[in-house]
Amino acid sequence: MNIKQAGEAAGLPAKTIRYYEEVGLIRPLRGANGYRHFRESDVHKLGFLGRARALGFTIEDCRLLLSLYEDKTRASSEVKAIASRHLAQISHKIAELRAMEATLSHLVSCCAGDARPDCPILGDLAPPPNQPA
Amino acid sequence: MNIKQAGEAAGLPAKTIRYYEEVGLIRPLRGANGYRHFRESDVHKLGFLGRARALGFTIEDCRLLLSLYEDKTRASSEVKAIASRHLAQISHKIAELRAMEATLSHLVSCCAGDARPDCPILGDLAPPPNQPA
DNA sequence: CTTGACCTTCCTGTGACTGGAAGCCTTATC
DNA sequence: GATAAGGCTTCCAGTCACAGGAAGGTCAAG
């Protein structure tokens, strides 16, 4: 199987697959013409990687998860630790974004959005005037 | 005022201020020794930029917002349009992250996290076996 | 034999910085 | 005057996970 078919089977663009090989996540065979040859197991790994990436795991986490996936003697606690850490980061990011969203939606709703220059959004971004003691 | 004081006044690291000058967001004066000299108006702009960035606006949005901020004949609708577009992007991102969070938290809660190898997290990441028609 | 669709590698760019090296300037101290 | 600390300058590399594109080799069909 060449790179394009492998990509279609795994739902990943060829560029991404080449990148995954470059960083050592997969090691497809090579034909005499230099073309990469993907076995079922490679496509399987690519599918794994695609799903892990879709859940937001970094490439390094994917590397760890993949090695645990292939280690049949792993402890599930190791997997859980990685996922929990990642989950915490996602939750943290959501909290940040929700704070931004709250501020912005308030400002947007307060802005007339007409031809006049008065604008609470800019008013909020502007630094406060010097406050003498 | 030199770059460090300006940074402290605006709440930004010196590196960031140099970067903002490089991309043309600010144009501080230069002394005979080559040092940047920050006026009150520069520090004012830096504060504006810091707040806009804290709300997640891109540098290019900041550039637009800053020009609108300084254009006293602006229409608030222009500002509102930028902010609304950004707000939509944030909401979209939040939705993506929440979907990840939901999936991950479910998987994490299902994982025993002990010394055994069985792990629903890896089970979910693994591709489904071939399904013959 | 040519065309078109593949494949290869290599280089560049993304966004918004951050870290670090090498070197000049200033201020304080001795 | 010498020196050391700290601040300033520029420039380069690295971040993260690719995407776009150039230049060129390969393969199957007609």
Coordinates of C-alpha atoms (C1' of nucleotides) in Angstrom, one line a residue:
Chain A
M1 CA 0.0 0.0 0.0
N2 CA 1.4 3.4 -1.0
I3 CA 1.2 6.5 1.0
K4 CA -2.0 7.9 -0.5
Q5 CA -4.0 4.7 0.1
A6 CA -2.7 4.5 3.6
G7 CA -3.7 8.1 4.2
E8 CA -7.2 7.4 2.9
A9 CA -7.5 4.3 5.0
A10 CA -6.4 6.1 8.1
G11 CA -8.0 9.5 7.4
L12 CA -4.7 11.4 7.3
P13 CA -3.1 13.4 4.5
A14 CA 0.1 12.1 3.0
K15 CA 2.0 15.1 4.3
T16 CA 1.1 14.2 7.8
I17 CA 2.2 10.6 7.4
R18 CA 5.6 11.7 6.1
Y19 CA 5.9 13.9 9.1
Y20 CA 5.0 11.1 11.5
E21 CA 7.7 9.0 9.9
E22 CA 10.2 11.9 10.2
V23 CA 9.6 12.2 13.9
G24 CA 9.7 8.4 14.3
L25 CA 6.1 7.5 15.1
I26 CA 6.0 5.0 12.3
R27 CA 8.5 3.1 10.2
P28 CA 7.0 2.0 6.9
L29 CA 9.0 -0.3 4.7
R30 CA 10.6 1.0 1.5
G31 CA 10.3 -0.5 -1.9
A32 CA 13.1 -0.8 -4.5
N33 CA 11.9 2.4 -6.1
G34 CA 12.1 4.3 -2.8
Y35 CA 8.4 4.4 -2.2
R36 CA 7.1 3.8 1.3
H37 CA 5.2 0.6 1.7
F38 CA 2.5 0.5 4.4
R39 CA 1.5 -2.8 6.0
E40 CA -1.8 -3.3 7.8
S41 CA 0.0 -2.7 11.1
D42 CA 1.3 0.7 9.8
V43 CA -2.2 1.7 8.8
H44 CA -3.5 0.5 12.2
K45 CA -0.9 2.7 13.9
L46 CA -1.9 5.7 11.7
G47 CA -5.5 5.3 12.7
F48 CA -4.5 5.2 16.4
L49 CA -2.4 8.3 15.9
G50 CA -5.2 10.1 14.1
R51 CA -7.6 9.4 16.9
A52 CA -5.1 10.4 19.6
R53 CA -4.4 13.7 17.8
A54 CA -8.1 14.3 17.4
L55 CA -8.3 14.2 21.2
G56 CA -5.6 16.8 21.3
F57 CA -2.7 14.7 22.5
T58 CA 0.7 16.1 21.6
I59 CA 3.0 14.2 19.3
E60 CA 5.1 13.3 22.3
D61 CA 2.0 12.0 24.2
C62 CA 1.2 10.0 21.0
R63 CA 4.6 8.5 21.1
L64 CA 4.1 7.4 24.7
L65 CA 0.6 6.2 24.1
L66 CA 1.6 4.2 21.1
S67 CA 4.4 2.5 23.0
L68 CA 2.0 1.6 25.8
Y69 CA -0.5 0.4 23.2
E70 CA 2.1 -2.0 21.9
D71 CA 3.3 -3.0 25.3
K72 CA 0.9 -5.8 26.3
T73 CA 2.3 -5.7 29.8
R74 CA 1.6 -2.0 30.4
A75 CA -0.1 -0.8 33.5
S76 CA -3.3 1.0 32.7
S77 CA -2.3 3.5 35.4
E78 CA 0.4 4.8 33.0
V79 CA -2.2 5.5 30.3
K80 CA -4.6 7.0 32.7
A81 CA -1.9 9.4 34.0
I82 CA -1.1 10.7 30.5
A83 CA -4.8 11.1 29.7
S84 CA -5.5 12.8 33.1
R85 CA -2.8 15.2 32.6
H86 CA -4.0 16.1 29.2
L87 CA -7.5 16.4 30.4
A88 CA -6.4 18.8 33.0
Q89 CA -4.7 20.9 30.4
I90 CA -7.8 20.9 28.2
S91 CA -10.0 22.0 31.1
H92 CA -7.6 24.7 32.0
K93 CA -7.7 26.0 28.4
I94 CA -11.4 25.9 28.4
A95 CA -11.5 28.0 31.5
E96 CA -9.3 30.5 29.9
L97 CA -11.3 30.7 26.8
R98 CA -14.6 30.9 28.7
A99 CA -13.2 33.9 30.6
M100 CA -12.3 35.6 27.3
E101 CA -15.7 34.7 25.9
A102 CA -17.5 36.1 28.8
T103 CA -15.6 39.4 28.7
L104 CA -15.9 39.7 24.9
S105 CA -19.6 38.8 24.7
H106 CA -20.4 41.4 27.3
L107 CA -18.4 44.0 25.4
V108 CA -19.9 43.1 22.1
S109 CA -23.4 43.2 23.5
C110 CA -22.7 46.7 24.9
C111 CA -21.4 48.1 21.6
A112 CA -23.9 49.8 19.5
G113 CA -22.2 48.8 16.3
D114 CA -23.3 51.8 14.3
A115 CA -21.6 54.7 12.5
R116 CA -20.8 56.5 15.7
P117 CA -17.3 56.3 17.2
D118 CA -18.2 55.6 20.8
C119 CA -17.3 52.0 21.6
P120 CA -17.1 50.2 24.9
I121 CA -14.9 47.6 23.4
L122 CA -12.1 50.1 22.7
G123 CA -13.0 51.8 26.0
D124 CA -12.2 48.5 27.8
L125 CA -9.0 48.0 25.9
A126 CA -7.8 51.5 26.6
P127 CA -5.6 51.8 29.7
P128 CA -7.2 53.7 32.6
P129 CA -6.0 57.3 32.9
N130 CA -3.3 58.0 35.5
Q131 CA -4.6 57.8 38.9
P132 CA -2.9 60.3 41.2
A133 CA -2.7 59.1 44.8
Chain B
M1 CA 11.8 55.7 29.6
N2 CA 13.8 52.6 28.6
I3 CA 12.3 49.3 27.5
K4 CA 12.4 47.7 30.9
Q5 CA 10.5 50.4 32.6
A6 CA 8.0 50.6 29.7
G7 CA 7.5 46.8 30.1
E8 CA 6.9 47.1 33.8
A9 CA 4.5 49.9 33.2
A10 CA 2.5 48.0 30.6
G11 CA 2.9 44.6 32.1
L12 CA 4.8 43.1 29.1
P13 CA 8.3 41.6 28.9
A14 CA 10.9 43.5 27.0
K15 CA 11.2 40.7 24.4
T16 CA 7.6 41.1 23.6
I17 CA 7.9 44.9 23.2
R18 CA 10.8 44.4 20.7
Y19 CA 8.7 42.0 18.8
Y20 CA 5.8 44.5 18.7
E21 CA 8.1 47.1 17.3
E22 CA 9.5 44.6 14.7
V23 CA 6.0 43.9 13.4
G24 CA 5.2 47.6 13.4
L25 CA 2.7 47.9 16.2
I26 CA 4.7 50.6 17.9
R27 CA 7.4 53.0 16.9
P28 CA 9.3 54.2 19.9
L29 CA 11.9 56.9 19.4
R30 CA 15.6 56.1 19.6
G31 CA 18.3 57.9 21.7
A32 CA 21.8 58.8 20.5
N33 CA 23.0 55.5 22.0
G34 CA 20.5 53.5 20.0
Y35 CA 18.3 52.8 23.0
R36 CA 14.6 52.8 22.5
H37 CA 12.8 55.7 24.2
F38 CA 9.2 55.2 25.2
R39 CA 6.9 58.1 25.6
E40 CA 3.7 58.0 27.6
S41 CA 1.8 57.4 24.3
D42 CA 3.9 54.4 23.6
V43 CA 3.3 52.9 27.0
H44 CA -0.4 53.6 26.6
K45 CA -0.4 51.7 23.3
L46 CA 1.5 48.8 24.9
G47 CA -1.2 48.6 27.6
F48 CA -3.8 48.5 24.9
L49 CA -2.0 45.7 23.1
G50 CA -1.5 43.8 26.3
R51 CA -5.2 43.8 27.0
A52 CA -6.2 43.0 23.5
R53 CA -3.8 40.0 23.4
A54 CA -5.1 38.9 26.8
L55 CA -8.5 38.7 25.1
G56 CA -7.0 36.5 22.5
F57 CA -7.0 38.9 19.6
T58 CA -4.3 38.1 17.0
I59 CA -1.5 40.5 16.3
E60 CA -3.3 41.4 13.0
D61 CA -6.5 42.1 14.9
C62 CA -4.5 44.2 17.4
R63 CA -3.1 46.2 14.5
L64 CA -6.6 46.9 13.3
L65 CA -8.0 47.6 16.7
L66 CA -5.2 50.0 17.4
S67 CA -5.7 51.9 14.3
L68 CA -9.4 52.2 15.0
Y69 CA -8.6 53.2 18.6
E70 CA -6.5 56.1 17.3
D71 CA -9.0 57.0 14.6
K72 CA -11.5 59.2 16.4
T73 CA -13.9 59.2 13.4
R74 CA -14.2 55.4 13.4
A75 CA -17.5 53.6 13.3
S76 CA -18.1 51.4 16.3
S77 CA -19.5 48.8 13.9
E78 CA -16.0 48.1 12.6
V79 CA -14.8 47.4 16.1
K80 CA -17.8 45.3 16.8
A81 CA -17.3 43.3 13.7
I82 CA -13.7 42.4 14.6
A83 CA -14.7 41.5 18.2
S84 CA -17.7 39.5 17.0
R85 CA -15.7 37.5 14.6
H86 CA -13.1 36.8 17.3
L87 CA -15.8 35.8 19.7
A88 CA -17.2 33.3 17.3
Q89 CA -13.8 31.8 16.9
I90 CA -13.4 31.5 20.6
S91 CA -16.8 29.9 21.0
H92 CA -15.9 27.5 18.2
K93 CA -12.7 26.5 19.9
I94 CA -14.5 26.1 23.2
A95 CA -16.9 23.7 21.6
E96 CA -14.1 21.7 20.2
L97 CA -12.3 21.5 23.5
R98 CA -15.4 20.6 25.3
A99 CA -16.0 17.7 23.0
M100 CA -12.5 16.5 23.7
E101 CA -13.0 17.0 27.4
A102 CA -16.2 15.0 27.4
T103 CA -14.7 12.1 25.5
L104 CA -11.5 12.1 27.6
S105 CA -13.2 12.5 31.0
H106 CA -15.4 9.6 30.1
L107 CA -12.5 7.4 29.1
V108 CA -10.4 8.4 32.1
S109 CA -13.3 7.6 34.5
C110 CA -13.7 4.2 32.9
C111 CA -10.0 3.3 33.2
A112 CA -9.1 1.4 36.3
G113 CA -5.6 3.0 36.5
D114 CA -4.0 0.1 38.2
A115 CA -1.2 -2.4 37.3
R116 CA -3.4 -4.4 34.9
P117 CA -2.9 -3.8 31.1
D118 CA -6.7 -3.5 30.3
C119 CA -7.4 0.1 29.3
P120 CA -10.5 1.5 27.7
I121 CA -8.5 4.6 26.8
L122 CA -6.2 2.6 24.5
G123 CA -9.2 0.6 23.5
D124 CA -10.9 3.7 22.2
L125 CA -7.8 4.9 20.4
A126 CA -7.3 1.6 18.7
P127 CA -8.9 1.3 15.3
P128 CA -11.9 -1.0 15.0
P129 CA -11.2 -4.4 13.5
N130 CA -12.0 -4.9 9.9
Q131 CA -15.7 -5.1 9.3
P132 CA -16.5 -7.5 6.5
A133 CA -19.6 -6.5 4.5
Chain C
dC1 C1' 6.4 7.9 -26.3
dT2 C1' 3.9 10.9 -23.9
dT3 C1' 0.7 12.2 -20.4
dG4 C1' -0.9 12.4 -15.9
dA5 C1' -0.9 10.8 -11.5
dC6 C1' 1.8 9.2 -8.3
dC7 C1' 6.0 9.3 -5.4
dT8 C1' 10.5 11.3 -3.4
dT9 C1' 13.3 14.9 -0.8
dC10 C1' 14.2 19.5 0.6
dC11 C1' 13.1 24.2 1.9
dT12 C1' 10.0 27.7 3.6
dG13 C1' 6.3 29.6 6.3
dT14 C1' 2.9 29.5 10.0
dG15 C1' 2.0 32.6 15.3
dA16 C1' 3.7 35.0 18.8
dC17 C1' 6.8 34.9 21.0
dT18 C1' 11.2 32.9 24.2
dG19 C1' 16.0 31.9 25.0
dG20 C1' 20.5 32.7 24.3
dA21 C1' 24.9 34.5 22.2
dA22 C1' 27.9 38.4 21.3
dG23 C1' 28.8 42.8 22.0
dC24 C1' 28.0 48.0 23.2
dC25 C1' 26.5 51.5 27.0
dT26 C1' 25.8 53.2 31.7
dT27 C1' 26.3 53.6 36.4
dA28 C1' 28.4 52.6 40.6
dT29 C1' 32.2 51.4 43.2
dC30 C1' 37.0 51.1 44.3
Chain D
dG1 C1' 41.2 55.1 35.6
dA2 C1' 39.7 50.3 36.0
dT3 C1' 36.2 47.2 36.7
dA4 C1' 32.0 44.8 37.5
dA5 C1' 27.0 44.6 37.2
dG6 C1' 23.2 45.4 34.9
dG7 C1' 20.8 47.2 30.9
dC8 C1' 20.6 47.8 26.1
dT9 C1' 21.3 46.3 21.1
dT10 C1' 21.0 42.9 17.1
dC11 C1' 20.7 38.4 15.3
dC12 C1' 19.8 33.5 15.2
dA13 C1' 17.5 29.3 16.7
dG14 C1' 13.7 26.9 18.6
dT15 C1' 8.8 26.2 19.6
dC16 C1' 4.4 22.9 17.5
dA17 C1' 2.4 20.1 14.0
dC18 C1' 2.1 20.4 10.1
dA19 C1' 1.0 22.8 4.9
dG20 C1' 2.6 24.5 0.5
dG21 C1' 5.5 24.2 -3.2
dA22 C1' 9.6 23.3 -6.1
dA23 C1' 12.5 19.9 -8.6
dG24 C1' 12.7 15.6 -10.1
dG25 C1' 12.1 10.3 -10.2
dT26 C1' 8.4 6.4 -11.2
dC27 C1' 4.6 4.0 -13.0
dA28 C1' 0.4 2.6 -15.7
dA29 C1' -2.4 3.7 -19.6
dG30 C1' -3.1 4.8 -24.2

